[in-house]
Amino acid sequence: MSEEASSQDGNGKVSRVIRVGTRKSQLARIQTDSVAETLKELYPDIHLEIVAMSTTGDKILDTALSKIGEKSLFTKELENALERNEVDLVVHSLKDLPTTLPPGFTIGAVLKRENPHDAVVLHPSHAGKTLDTLPENSVIGTSSLRRAAQLKKRFPHLDFKDIRGNLNTRLKKLDEKNDFAAIILAAAGLRRMGWESRISQILEPDDCMYAVGQGALAVEVRARDADILEMVSILHDPDTVLRCIAERAFLRRLEGGCSVPVAVHTQVKDSQLYLTGAVYSLDGSNSLKETMQVSIAVGTQSSEKVDEQVQRVGVTANKIPGSVQDEAEKLGVDLADLLLNKGAKEILTVARQLNDVR
């Protein structure tokens, strides 16, 4: 751990200080505080200090994320602080973390997933409507190529335009101007902010599949900090870990990121892990979508030792059998290969090129 910081309480007892890095936005702070509170309950002797900072993605607000082309828009500054020992762990939205992390870092915990679906938030003048019933040429705000590609095909009567900013900013733009009839946001963020009442419609997978890792929080640590890694590993939610390993493996194999429309849907049911994955052209007219499944049942002799040095798509989960994690990762790779064999690379290459000249 960094410089083994410690503080003394009123009883003269020394407690360890652990510094937690986060973005400055209100949502990021809420998410980080929830993780910190859980850790404090589990480890009453530690003292947690929150260190908030702005990232590139927070500063560049006049450009669509997909146009900036940087893979670690919301994570780089936080990782720099981790590398310089200024913080000991960082809380992220998992969907912001690239599928390949810089050397020396790992995701030490993936917490139980909130609702991963997208939500429709309507302008007050359209209260009671759905995307289906909004008037012709209504403008829908979204900063995501993935959402726009799926929804353009599903709701051809609507017009989709970029909207940037944190949740507070985007809701303000929706409510205070008449530029947008509705905006599309992650349901998880709205729920964590306590704004569930603004959700007019949850988009089911048939309308819009979600982003890789959406709705899950991740704790990133230095891979060499065995004690911190051990401490946060208790936060892992096994089903969420396996779903997100499969999703991240799928995305990594496709070489996808913000600049291409890739979407997923995962489910754990009866010891089976189901992964549906899809790629889209920018306008949604061309797409490929397939589903595969794998057994994640753990055998009776499952006291297998997990190699703590092994990362799977950036995740270290030493409390979950390695063989099961391998199956989840293989599922993602196999599904990506199936789509690549059917022409996914061509769809994504064209999408990337068109996005570059937009």
Short mmCIF file of N, CA and C in Angstrom, two decimals, residues 21 24 41 69 85 98 136 152 189-190 201 218 222 225 227 271 334 338-339 356-357:
data_model
loop_
_atom_site.label_atom_id
_atom_site.label_comp_id
_atom_site.label_asym_id
_atom_site.label_seq_id
_atom_site.Cartn_x
_atom_site.Cartn_y
_atom_site.Cartn_z
N GLY A 21 -10.24 7.20 -4.89
CA GLY A 21 -10.35 8.17 -5.98
C GLY A 21 -11.70 8.09 -6.68
N LYS A 24 -15.59 13.86 -10.05
CA LYS A 24 -16.24 14.89 -9.23
C LYS A 24 -17.76 14.95 -9.39
N GLU A 41 -18.46 -0.70 6.75
CA GLU A 41 -19.25 -1.68 7.53
C GLU A 41 -18.49 -3.00 7.68
N GLY A 69 -12.28 9.84 -29.45
CA GLY A 69 -11.37 8.77 -29.85
C GLY A 69 -10.46 8.25 -28.75
N ASN A 85 0.53 6.68 -6.38
CA ASN A 85 0.25 6.38 -4.96
C ASN A 85 -0.50 7.50 -4.24
N PRO A 98 -11.86 0.64 -20.09
CA PRO A 98 -11.49 -0.13 -21.30
C PRO A 98 -11.31 -1.61 -20.97
N GLU A 136 -44.12 12.52 -34.96
CA GLU A 136 -43.14 12.39 -36.05
C GLU A 136 -42.05 13.45 -35.91
N LYS A 152 -32.81 4.13 -33.94
CA LYS A 152 -33.15 4.65 -35.28
C LYS A 152 -33.88 3.58 -36.08
N GLY A 189 -28.05 4.96 -13.35
CA GLY A 189 -27.64 6.28 -12.87
C GLY A 189 -28.81 7.06 -12.30
N LEU A 190 -29.94 7.00 -12.99
CA LEU A 190 -31.13 7.71 -12.51
C LEU A 190 -31.59 7.17 -11.15
N GLN A 201 -40.03 5.20 -19.28
CA GLN A 201 -40.07 3.91 -19.99
C GLN A 201 -38.71 3.25 -19.84
N ALA A 218 -17.22 -0.78 -10.52
CA ALA A 218 -15.96 -1.52 -10.44
C ALA A 218 -14.99 -0.77 -9.53
N ARG A 222 -4.14 -1.18 -7.62
CA ARG A 222 -2.83 -1.58 -8.14
C ARG A 222 -2.72 -3.10 -8.00
N ASP A 225 -0.83 -4.63 -5.00
CA ASP A 225 -1.29 -4.39 -3.62
C ASP A 225 -2.17 -5.55 -3.16
N ASP A 227 -2.89 -6.76 -0.30
CA ASP A 227 -3.78 -6.56 0.85
C ASP A 227 -5.04 -5.77 0.45
N SER A 271 -27.94 -22.13 -13.66
CA SER A 271 -26.50 -22.43 -13.84
C SER A 271 -26.02 -22.30 -15.28
N ASP A 334 -16.07 -16.57 -28.11
CA ASP A 334 -16.75 -17.42 -29.11
C ASP A 334 -17.88 -16.67 -29.80
N LEU A 338 -18.13 -15.72 -33.77
CA LEU A 338 -19.29 -16.07 -34.58
C LEU A 338 -19.74 -14.85 -35.40
N LEU A 339 -19.83 -13.70 -34.75
CA LEU A 339 -20.24 -12.48 -35.46
C LEU A 339 -19.18 -12.04 -36.47
N ASP A 356 -15.92 8.91 -37.97
CA ASP A 356 -14.77 9.82 -38.04
C ASP A 356 -15.05 11.05 -38.90
N VAL A 357 -15.90 10.87 -39.92
CA VAL A 357 -16.16 12.01 -40.83
C VAL A 357 -17.45 12.74 -40.51
#
